[in-house]
Amino acid sequence: MQIDWLTVAAQIVNFLVLIWLLQRFLYRPITNAMAQRETRIEERLSDAKSQRKDAEEEAEKLRKKREELEEAEQDMLEEARTEANELKQQLEQDVRDEVEQKRKNWQETLEDQRADFMQNMQRKAGHKVLDIAGRLMAEFTSGAIDDQVADGFVAKLTDLDPETCKKMTRAANNADSPALVESATKLDTAARQKITRTLHEEFETDIEVEYWEDEEMLLGVRLSIGEQTVEWSAARHLKRLNRELDTLLESAGPAKRKEATD
Amino acid sequence: MEISPDAWVLYEWQGLRLNATIVFTWGVMALLVLVSWIITARLSEGETVSRWQVMLEVVVTTIRDQIDEVGAADPARYLPFIGTLFLFIATANLLTILPGYQPPTGSLSTTAALAICVLIAVPLFSITRRGLGGYLKSYLQPSPFMLPFNLISELSRTIALAVRLYGNVMSGTVIVGILISVAPFFFPILMQLLGLLTGLIQAYIFAVLAMVYIASASRAQRKTDPAADTETPRTSREGD
């Protein structure tokens, strides 16, 4: 064991110098660099943290907004759907009503047309029958029948009910125009005379009598004095028959048509 | 065969002898400072760090962590002193792999110088923390009768510190020297490797013990601080 105290002193100095040198070149720069790096990293971390916080807040805000929007959208959709449904139902109802109405109308029209057609058919058939009857009468009774017609008319005149007779008498007395006797065919003179005579006798007048032909009458005679008319003719019978036919057809019409007219 | 590099005088001028211990110490110092300087000249504070800087950072951080583990309150305070002790002793010991190199730590003068530094540093650190009165009072703990024992302990541990390092390093050198003369082919290499290991361990032990002494000197103060009652040193190593 040998200690050189000079060397010891020198080594102490050396050591202190080394401490100073290392402090100058090693510890301080290294610790400073590390501290600064740490500070920077911390700053960056806190920056990142605050940015992340901001971003999260922003995200939260956006999320809320989106939820609200979605809710509103849902509401609006629901509302629109309800409205659309209502509208659809209403439109459907309208269309259904319209179709129903049209169908009803169409049915009514159809019924009407059918009824009209039926009635026309019936009417035409009836009329045709009557027409044929009239024509047959006209064809088979031309000429020879005049006397009978005149007789028939005379008989009818004489058999007039007193009321009508009175009316006719009054009309004949007040008439300023001649009495008019119309017949389907031209009456021969004898018949005319017979009728004129009967007329004068029955109505106690000497009114002038004119004789006209009216083919539409088919068969028979019509007497018009002023406004009073006495008629005995096949046409009148036919007319009455036709009227009765019509009445019959009317009453026999379809029930629906009755309702519609109600 | 020279036991101590002190005896290896390289230059003498008017009674002042420049021995190998001092010269190799300068070498070690120059190496440490140069390496530090070269690396720290291009320090980076950004994210990209050179691997040399990483190495230095690891070294510095490790030393700081060790100081912290011993239980010192403020590692940055002790870092220059403890770190330099460790780095100097470790470098001085590791360089033994260079042929012709004599570790300055193999000289009792060097280890005594380092131990004296520790001897002075312990009260210095303690006084700066607690004041002169507080430090002196610690010699009277736990009772004034313990004063001589405290003084002896202070001195003996300094001597032990010096002798321990000296003995270990010197013995390594001596063993290698003896082995070279006995079996010059294989064993000296093994012993050299072992020497590297023990050299590093000795550097660690020296630095940690110095730290323990410093910390224990300031621990007495912390005991008076009720808030720090639970804080006890985590390591307390003694001896080799």
Coordinates of C-alpha atoms in Angstrom, one line a residue:
Chain A
M1 CA 0.0 0.0 0.0
Q2 CA 1.6 3.1 -1.1
I3 CA 0.0 6.4 -1.5
D4 CA 1.6 9.2 -3.4
W5 CA -0.1 12.2 -1.9
L6 CA 1.0 14.4 -4.8
T7 CA -0.7 12.0 -7.1
V8 CA -3.7 12.0 -4.8
A9 CA -4.0 15.7 -5.0
A10 CA -3.5 15.6 -8.8
Q11 CA -6.2 13.0 -9.1
I12 CA -8.6 15.0 -6.9
V13 CA -8.1 17.9 -9.2
N14 CA -8.4 15.7 -12.2
F15 CA -11.6 14.3 -10.9
L16 CA -13.1 17.7 -10.2
V17 CA -12.0 18.8 -13.7
L18 CA -13.6 15.7 -15.1
I19 CA -16.8 16.4 -13.2
W20 CA -16.9 20.0 -14.6
L21 CA -16.1 18.8 -18.1
L22 CA -18.7 16.1 -18.1
Q23 CA -21.2 18.4 -16.6
R24 CA -20.4 20.8 -19.4
F25 CA -20.3 18.3 -22.3
L26 CA -22.4 15.5 -21.2
Y27 CA -25.0 15.8 -18.4
R28 CA -26.3 19.3 -19.1
P29 CA -26.7 19.0 -22.9
I30 CA -28.2 15.5 -22.6
T31 CA -30.6 16.3 -19.8
N32 CA -31.5 19.6 -21.5
A33 CA -32.2 17.8 -24.8
M34 CA -34.3 15.2 -23.0
A35 CA -36.2 17.8 -21.0
Q36 CA -36.9 19.8 -24.1
R37 CA -37.9 16.8 -26.0
E38 CA -40.2 15.8 -23.1
T39 CA -41.6 19.3 -23.0
R40 CA -42.2 19.2 -26.7
I41 CA -43.8 15.8 -26.6
E42 CA -45.9 16.9 -23.6
E43 CA -47.0 20.0 -25.5
R44 CA -47.8 18.0 -28.5
L45 CA -49.7 15.5 -26.4
S46 CA -51.6 18.2 -24.7
D47 CA -52.2 19.8 -28.1
A48 CA -53.4 16.5 -29.4
K49 CA -55.5 15.9 -26.3
S50 CA -57.2 19.3 -26.6
Q51 CA -57.7 18.8 -30.3
R52 CA -59.1 15.4 -29.6
K53 CA -61.3 16.9 -27.0
D54 CA -62.4 19.6 -29.5
A55 CA -63.0 17.0 -32.1
E56 CA -64.9 14.9 -29.7
E57 CA -67.1 17.8 -28.7
E58 CA -67.6 18.6 -32.3
A59 CA -68.4 15.0 -33.1
E60 CA -70.8 15.0 -30.2
K61 CA -72.4 18.2 -31.4
L62 CA -72.7 16.8 -34.9
R63 CA -74.1 13.5 -33.6
K64 CA -76.7 15.4 -31.7
K65 CA -77.5 17.5 -34.7
R66 CA -77.8 14.4 -36.9
E67 CA -80.0 12.7 -34.4
E68 CA -82.2 15.7 -34.3
L69 CA -82.3 15.9 -38.0
E70 CA -83.0 12.2 -38.2
E71 CA -85.8 12.6 -35.7
A72 CA -87.2 15.5 -37.6
E73 CA -86.8 13.6 -40.8
Q74 CA -88.6 10.7 -39.3
D75 CA -91.4 12.9 -38.1
M76 CA -91.7 14.5 -41.5
L77 CA -91.7 11.2 -43.1
E78 CA -94.3 9.9 -40.8
E79 CA -96.4 13.0 -41.4
A80 CA -95.9 12.8 -45.1
R81 CA -96.8 9.1 -45.0
T82 CA -99.9 9.8 -43.0
E83 CA -100.9 12.6 -45.3
A84 CA -100.2 10.5 -48.3
N85 CA -102.2 7.7 -46.9
E86 CA -105.1 10.0 -46.1
L87 CA -104.8 11.5 -49.6
K88 CA -104.6 8.0 -51.1
Q89 CA -107.6 6.8 -49.2
Q90 CA -109.5 9.9 -50.1
L91 CA -108.6 9.6 -53.7
E92 CA -109.4 6.0 -53.6
Q93 CA -112.7 6.8 -52.0
D94 CA -113.3 9.5 -54.6
V95 CA -112.4 7.3 -57.4
R96 CA -114.5 4.5 -55.9
D97 CA -117.4 6.9 -55.5
E98 CA -116.9 8.2 -59.0
V99 CA -116.8 4.8 -60.4
E100 CA -119.8 3.8 -58.4
Q101 CA -121.6 6.9 -59.5
K102 CA -120.6 6.2 -63.1
R103 CA -121.5 2.6 -62.8
K104 CA -124.9 3.6 -61.3
N105 CA -125.4 6.2 -64.0
W106 CA -124.4 3.8 -66.6
Q107 CA -126.7 1.2 -65.2
E108 CA -129.4 3.7 -64.9
T109 CA -128.8 4.8 -68.5
L110 CA -128.7 1.2 -69.5
E111 CA -131.9 0.5 -67.6
D112 CA -133.4 3.7 -69.1
Q113 CA -132.3 2.7 -72.5
R114 CA -133.5 -0.8 -72.1
A115 CA -136.8 0.4 -70.6
D116 CA -137.1 3.0 -73.4
F117 CA -136.2 0.4 -75.9
M118 CA -138.7 -2.0 -74.5
Q119 CA -141.3 0.6 -74.3
N120 CA -140.6 1.8 -77.8
M121 CA -140.7 -1.8 -78.9
Q122 CA -143.9 -2.4 -77.1
R123 CA -145.3 0.9 -78.2
K124 CA -144.2 0.3 -81.8
A125 CA -145.5 -3.2 -81.7
G126 CA -148.8 -2.0 -80.3
H127 CA -149.1 0.8 -82.7
K128 CA -148.1 -1.5 -85.5
V129 CA -150.8 -3.8 -84.5
L130 CA -153.3 -0.9 -84.2
D131 CA -151.9 0.5 -87.4
I132 CA -152.4 -2.8 -89.2
A133 CA -155.9 -3.0 -87.7
G134 CA -156.7 0.5 -88.9
R135 CA -155.2 -0.2 -92.3
L136 CA -157.2 -3.4 -92.5
M137 CA -160.2 -1.6 -91.5
A138 CA -159.6 1.2 -94.0
E139 CA -158.9 -1.3 -96.8
F140 CA -161.8 -3.5 -96.1
T141 CA -164.3 -0.8 -95.2
S142 CA -163.6 1.8 -97.9
G143 CA -166.8 3.2 -99.4
A144 CA -169.2 0.7 -98.2
I145 CA -168.6 1.4 -94.7
D146 CA -169.5 5.1 -95.0
D147 CA -173.1 4.5 -94.3
Q148 CA -172.4 2.5 -91.3
V149 CA -170.1 5.1 -90.1
A150 CA -172.6 7.8 -90.6
D151 CA -175.2 5.6 -89.0
G152 CA -172.9 4.9 -86.1
F153 CA -172.1 8.6 -85.7
V154 CA -175.8 9.5 -85.9
A155 CA -176.5 6.9 -83.3
K156 CA -173.8 8.3 -81.1
L157 CA -175.2 11.8 -81.5
T158 CA -178.6 10.8 -80.5
D159 CA -177.3 8.9 -77.6
L160 CA -175.2 11.8 -76.3
D161 CA -175.5 12.3 -72.6
P162 CA -177.6 15.3 -71.8
E163 CA -174.7 17.3 -70.4
T164 CA -172.7 17.0 -73.6
C165 CA -175.8 17.6 -75.6
K166 CA -176.4 20.9 -73.8
K167 CA -172.8 22.0 -74.2
M168 CA -173.0 21.2 -77.9
T169 CA -176.3 23.0 -78.3
R170 CA -174.9 26.1 -76.6
A171 CA -171.8 25.9 -78.7
A172 CA -173.9 25.5 -81.9
N173 CA -176.1 28.5 -81.0
N174 CA -173.1 30.7 -80.2
A175 CA -171.0 29.5 -83.1
D176 CA -170.1 32.1 -85.7
S177 CA -168.3 29.5 -87.9
P178 CA -169.8 26.4 -89.4
A179 CA -169.8 23.1 -87.7
L180 CA -167.0 20.9 -88.9
V181 CA -167.5 17.2 -89.6
E182 CA -164.3 15.4 -90.4
S183 CA -164.1 11.9 -91.6
A184 CA -161.4 9.5 -92.8
T185 CA -163.0 9.1 -96.2
K186 CA -165.2 11.3 -98.1
L187 CA -168.8 10.7 -97.0
D188 CA -171.3 10.4 -99.7
T189 CA -174.1 12.9 -99.9
A190 CA -176.7 10.6 -98.2
A191 CA -174.6 10.1 -95.3
R192 CA -173.9 13.8 -95.1
Q193 CA -177.5 14.6 -95.2
K194 CA -178.2 12.1 -92.5
I195 CA -175.6 13.6 -90.3
T196 CA -176.6 17.2 -91.0
R197 CA -180.2 16.4 -90.3
T198 CA -179.5 14.6 -87.0
L199 CA -177.2 17.5 -86.0
H200 CA -179.9 20.0 -86.6
E201 CA -182.4 18.0 -84.8
E202 CA -180.4 17.1 -81.8
F203 CA -178.9 20.5 -81.2
E204 CA -181.9 22.4 -82.3
T205 CA -179.9 24.6 -84.6
D206 CA -179.6 25.3 -88.3
I207 CA -175.9 25.7 -88.3
E208 CA -174.1 25.2 -91.5
V209 CA -172.1 22.0 -91.7
E210 CA -168.8 21.6 -93.6
Y211 CA -167.4 18.2 -94.4
W212 CA -163.7 17.6 -94.4
E213 CA -161.5 14.6 -94.9
D214 CA -158.9 13.6 -92.4
E215 CA -157.1 10.4 -93.3
E216 CA -155.6 10.2 -89.9
M217 CA -158.9 9.4 -88.4
L218 CA -158.8 6.0 -90.2
L219 CA -162.4 5.3 -89.5
G220 CA -165.1 7.4 -87.9
V221 CA -166.4 10.9 -87.7
R222 CA -165.5 13.9 -85.6
L223 CA -167.8 16.8 -85.1
S224 CA -166.3 20.1 -84.0
I225 CA -168.6 23.1 -83.1
G226 CA -166.5 26.0 -81.8
E227 CA -164.5 24.5 -79.1
Q228 CA -166.7 21.5 -78.5
T229 CA -165.9 18.2 -80.2
V230 CA -167.7 15.0 -80.4
E231 CA -165.8 12.2 -82.0
W232 CA -166.6 8.7 -82.9
S233 CA -163.6 7.2 -84.7
A234 CA -161.3 4.2 -84.9
A235 CA -158.4 6.7 -84.5
R236 CA -159.9 7.8 -81.3
H237 CA -160.3 4.2 -80.1
L238 CA -156.7 3.5 -81.3
K239 CA -155.6 6.6 -79.5
R240 CA -157.3 5.5 -76.4
L241 CA -155.9 2.0 -76.9
N242 CA -152.4 3.5 -77.3
R243 CA -152.8 5.6 -74.2
E244 CA -153.9 2.6 -72.3
L245 CA -150.9 0.7 -73.7
D246 CA -148.6 3.5 -72.7
T247 CA -150.1 3.6 -69.2
L248 CA -149.7 -0.1 -69.0
L249 CA -146.1 0.0 -70.1
E250 CA -145.4 2.8 -67.8
S251 CA -146.8 1.0 -64.8
A252 CA -145.0 -2.2 -65.9
G253 CA -141.6 -0.4 -66.1
P254 CA -138.6 -1.6 -64.1
A255 CA -138.6 -0.9 -60.4
K256 CA -135.2 0.8 -60.6
R257 CA -136.5 3.3 -63.1
K258 CA -139.3 4.0 -60.7
E259 CA -136.8 4.7 -57.9
A260 CA -134.7 6.9 -60.2
T261 CA -137.7 8.9 -61.1
D262 CA -138.6 9.2 -57.4
Chain B
M1 CA 6.7 -6.2 -11.5
E2 CA 5.0 -3.0 -10.7
I3 CA 2.0 -3.2 -8.5
S4 CA 0.9 0.4 -8.8
P5 CA 1.1 2.7 -11.9
D6 CA 2.2 5.4 -9.5
A7 CA 5.7 3.9 -9.6
W8 CA 5.8 4.1 -13.4
V9 CA 7.2 7.6 -13.8
L10 CA 7.1 8.9 -17.3
Y11 CA 8.5 12.4 -16.8
E12 CA 10.2 14.1 -14.0
W13 CA 10.8 17.8 -13.7
Q14 CA 12.2 19.5 -10.6
G15 CA 11.0 16.9 -8.3
L16 CA 7.5 16.8 -9.8
R17 CA 6.9 13.3 -11.2
L18 CA 4.4 12.7 -13.9
N19 CA 3.5 9.1 -13.4
A20 CA 1.4 6.7 -15.4
T21 CA -1.6 7.1 -13.1
I22 CA -2.0 10.7 -14.0
V23 CA -1.3 10.2 -17.6
F24 CA -3.8 7.4 -18.0
T25 CA -6.3 9.4 -16.0
W26 CA -5.9 12.2 -18.5
G27 CA -6.3 9.7 -21.2
V28 CA -9.5 8.4 -19.7
M29 CA -10.7 11.9 -19.1
A30 CA -9.9 12.9 -22.7
L31 CA -11.7 9.9 -24.1
L32 CA -14.8 10.6 -22.0
V33 CA -14.9 14.3 -22.8
L34 CA -14.2 13.8 -26.4
V35 CA -16.8 11.2 -26.9
S36 CA -19.3 13.3 -25.0
W37 CA -18.4 16.5 -26.8
I38 CA -18.6 14.9 -30.3
I39 CA -21.9 13.4 -29.6
T40 CA -23.5 16.3 -27.8
A41 CA -22.2 18.8 -30.4
R42 CA -24.9 17.4 -32.7
L43 CA -27.7 16.9 -30.2
S44 CA -31.1 16.6 -31.5
E45 CA -34.1 17.7 -29.6
G46 CA -36.6 16.5 -32.1
E47 CA -38.0 13.0 -32.8
T48 CA -35.1 11.7 -34.8
V49 CA -32.2 11.0 -32.5
S50 CA -28.8 9.6 -33.5
R51 CA -28.0 6.2 -32.0
W52 CA -24.9 7.7 -30.2
Q53 CA -27.1 10.2 -28.6
V54 CA -29.5 7.5 -27.6
M55 CA -26.6 5.6 -26.1
L56 CA -25.6 8.6 -24.0
E57 CA -29.2 9.3 -23.0
V58 CA -29.5 5.7 -21.9
V59 CA -26.3 6.0 -19.8
V60 CA -27.4 9.2 -18.2
T61 CA -31.0 8.0 -17.6
T62 CA -29.7 4.8 -16.1
I63 CA -27.4 6.6 -13.7
R64 CA -30.2 8.9 -12.8
D65 CA -32.6 6.0 -12.2
Q66 CA -30.0 4.3 -10.0
I67 CA -29.5 7.5 -7.9
D68 CA -33.3 7.6 -7.6
E69 CA -33.5 4.0 -6.6
V70 CA -31.0 4.6 -3.8
G71 CA -33.5 7.0 -2.4
A72 CA -32.1 10.4 -3.1
A73 CA -34.8 13.1 -3.4
D74 CA -33.3 15.0 -6.3
P75 CA -31.3 12.9 -8.7
A76 CA -30.3 15.8 -10.9
R77 CA -28.3 17.2 -8.0
Y78 CA -26.1 14.2 -7.6
L79 CA -26.0 13.2 -11.2
P80 CA -22.7 15.0 -12.1
F81 CA -20.8 13.6 -9.1
I82 CA -22.1 10.1 -9.0
G83 CA -22.3 9.8 -12.8
T84 CA -18.7 11.0 -13.2
L85 CA -17.5 8.5 -10.5
F86 CA -19.2 5.7 -12.3
L87 CA -18.2 6.7 -15.8
F88 CA -14.6 7.4 -14.8
I89 CA -14.1 4.2 -12.9
A90 CA -15.9 2.1 -15.5
T91 CA -14.0 3.5 -18.3
A92 CA -10.7 3.3 -16.5
N93 CA -11.4 -0.4 -15.7
L94 CA -12.8 -1.3 -19.1
L95 CA -9.8 0.1 -20.9
T96 CA -7.7 -2.7 -19.4
I97 CA -8.3 -4.6 -22.6
L98 CA -5.9 -2.3 -24.3
P99 CA -2.4 -3.6 -24.2
G100 CA 0.1 -1.6 -22.3
Y101 CA -2.7 0.2 -20.4
Q102 CA -2.5 0.4 -16.6
P103 CA -5.8 1.3 -15.0
P104 CA -5.5 4.4 -12.8
T105 CA -8.0 2.8 -10.5
G106 CA -5.4 0.2 -9.7
S107 CA -3.5 2.9 -7.9
L108 CA -4.3 3.5 -4.3
S109 CA -3.6 7.2 -4.9
T110 CA -6.5 7.4 -7.4
T111 CA -8.9 5.4 -5.3
A112 CA -7.9 7.4 -2.2
A113 CA -8.5 10.6 -4.2
L114 CA -11.9 9.4 -5.2
A115 CA -12.7 8.3 -1.7
I116 CA -11.6 11.7 -0.3
C117 CA -13.9 13.3 -2.9
V118 CA -16.7 11.2 -1.5
L119 CA -15.7 12.0 2.0
I120 CA -15.9 15.7 1.3
A121 CA -19.0 15.4 -0.9
V122 CA -21.1 13.7 1.7
P123 CA -21.0 16.6 4.2
L124 CA -21.1 19.1 1.4
F125 CA -24.3 17.8 0.0
S126 CA -25.7 17.3 3.4
I127 CA -24.8 20.9 4.5
T128 CA -26.3 22.4 1.4
R129 CA -29.5 20.6 2.1
R130 CA -29.8 21.0 5.9
G131 CA -27.3 23.7 6.8
L132 CA -24.2 23.3 8.9
G133 CA -26.0 22.9 12.2
G134 CA -28.2 20.2 11.0
Y135 CA -25.3 18.3 9.5
L136 CA -23.2 18.5 12.7
K137 CA -26.1 17.5 14.7
S138 CA -26.3 14.2 12.8
Y139 CA -23.0 13.2 14.5
L140 CA -24.6 13.4 17.8
Q141 CA -27.4 11.0 16.7
P142 CA -28.8 9.0 18.3
S143 CA -26.9 10.3 21.4
P144 CA -23.8 12.5 21.9
F145 CA -21.9 9.4 23.1
M146 CA -22.0 8.1 19.6
L147 CA -19.9 11.0 18.3
P148 CA -16.6 9.2 18.2
F149 CA -18.2 6.2 16.6
N150 CA -19.8 8.3 14.0
L151 CA -16.5 9.9 13.2
I152 CA -14.8 6.5 13.0
S153 CA -17.5 5.2 10.8
E154 CA -17.2 8.2 8.5
L155 CA -13.5 7.7 8.1
S156 CA -13.5 3.9 8.0
R157 CA -16.0 3.7 5.2
T158 CA -14.0 6.2 3.2
I159 CA -10.9 4.1 3.6
A160 CA -12.9 1.0 2.8
L161 CA -14.2 2.6 -0.3
A162 CA -10.7 3.4 -1.4
V163 CA -9.2 0.1 -0.5
R164 CA -12.0 -1.9 -2.0
L165 CA -11.7 -0.4 -5.4
Y166 CA -7.9 -0.4 -5.3
G167 CA -7.7 -4.0 -4.1
N168 CA -10.1 -5.3 -6.7
V169 CA -8.6 -3.6 -9.7
M170 CA -5.0 -4.0 -8.6
S171 CA -5.6 -7.7 -7.8
G172 CA -7.1 -8.2 -11.3
T173 CA -4.0 -6.7 -12.9
V174 CA -1.7 -8.7 -10.6
I175 CA -3.6 -11.9 -11.2
V176 CA -3.3 -11.4 -15.0
G177 CA 0.3 -10.6 -14.6
I178 CA 1.0 -13.7 -12.6
L179 CA -1.1 -15.9 -14.9
I180 CA 0.8 -14.6 -18.0
S181 CA 4.0 -15.7 -16.4
V182 CA 2.6 -19.1 -15.4
A183 CA 0.2 -20.0 -18.2
P184 CA 0.5 -17.4 -20.9
F185 CA -2.0 -18.8 -23.5
F186 CA -5.5 -19.2 -22.3
F187 CA -6.2 -18.3 -18.7
P188 CA -5.0 -14.6 -18.9
I189 CA -7.8 -14.0 -21.4
L190 CA -10.4 -15.5 -19.1
M191 CA -9.1 -13.5 -16.2
Q192 CA -9.1 -10.4 -18.4
L193 CA -12.7 -11.0 -19.1
L194 CA -13.4 -11.5 -15.5
G195 CA -11.4 -8.3 -14.8
L196 CA -13.7 -6.4 -17.2
L197 CA -16.7 -7.7 -15.3
T198 CA -15.3 -7.0 -11.9
G199 CA -14.1 -3.6 -13.1
L200 CA -17.7 -2.7 -14.1
I201 CA -19.1 -4.1 -10.9
Q202 CA -16.6 -2.1 -8.9
A203 CA -17.5 1.1 -10.7
Y204 CA -21.2 0.4 -10.0
I205 CA -20.4 -0.5 -6.3
F206 CA -18.3 2.6 -5.8
A207 CA -20.9 5.0 -7.3
V208 CA -23.8 3.4 -5.5
L209 CA -22.0 3.3 -2.2
A210 CA -21.1 7.0 -2.6
M211 CA -24.7 7.7 -3.3
V212 CA -25.8 5.6 -0.3
Y213 CA -23.6 7.6 1.9
I214 CA -24.8 10.9 0.5
A215 CA -28.4 9.7 0.7
S216 CA -28.1 8.4 4.3
A217 CA -26.6 11.7 5.3
S218 CA -29.6 13.6 4.0
R219 CA -32.0 10.8 5.1
A220 CA -31.6 11.9 8.8
Q221 CA -33.0 15.2 7.7
R222 CA -35.9 13.6 6.0
K223 CA -36.8 11.6 9.1
T224 CA -37.6 14.9 10.8
D225 CA -40.0 15.6 8.0
P226 CA -43.2 13.9 9.0
A227 CA -44.5 13.9 5.4
A228 CA -41.6 11.8 4.3
D229 CA -41.8 9.3 7.2
T230 CA -42.9 6.4 5.0
E231 CA -40.0 7.0 2.6
T232 CA -37.2 4.7 3.2
P233 CA -34.3 3.8 1.0
R234 CA -35.0 1.0 -1.3
T235 CA -31.4 -0.2 -1.5
S236 CA -28.8 -0.3 1.1
R237 CA -25.8 -2.2 -0.1
E238 CA -22.6 -2.5 1.8
G239 CA -19.4 -4.2 1.0
D240 CA -18.4 -6.1 -2.1

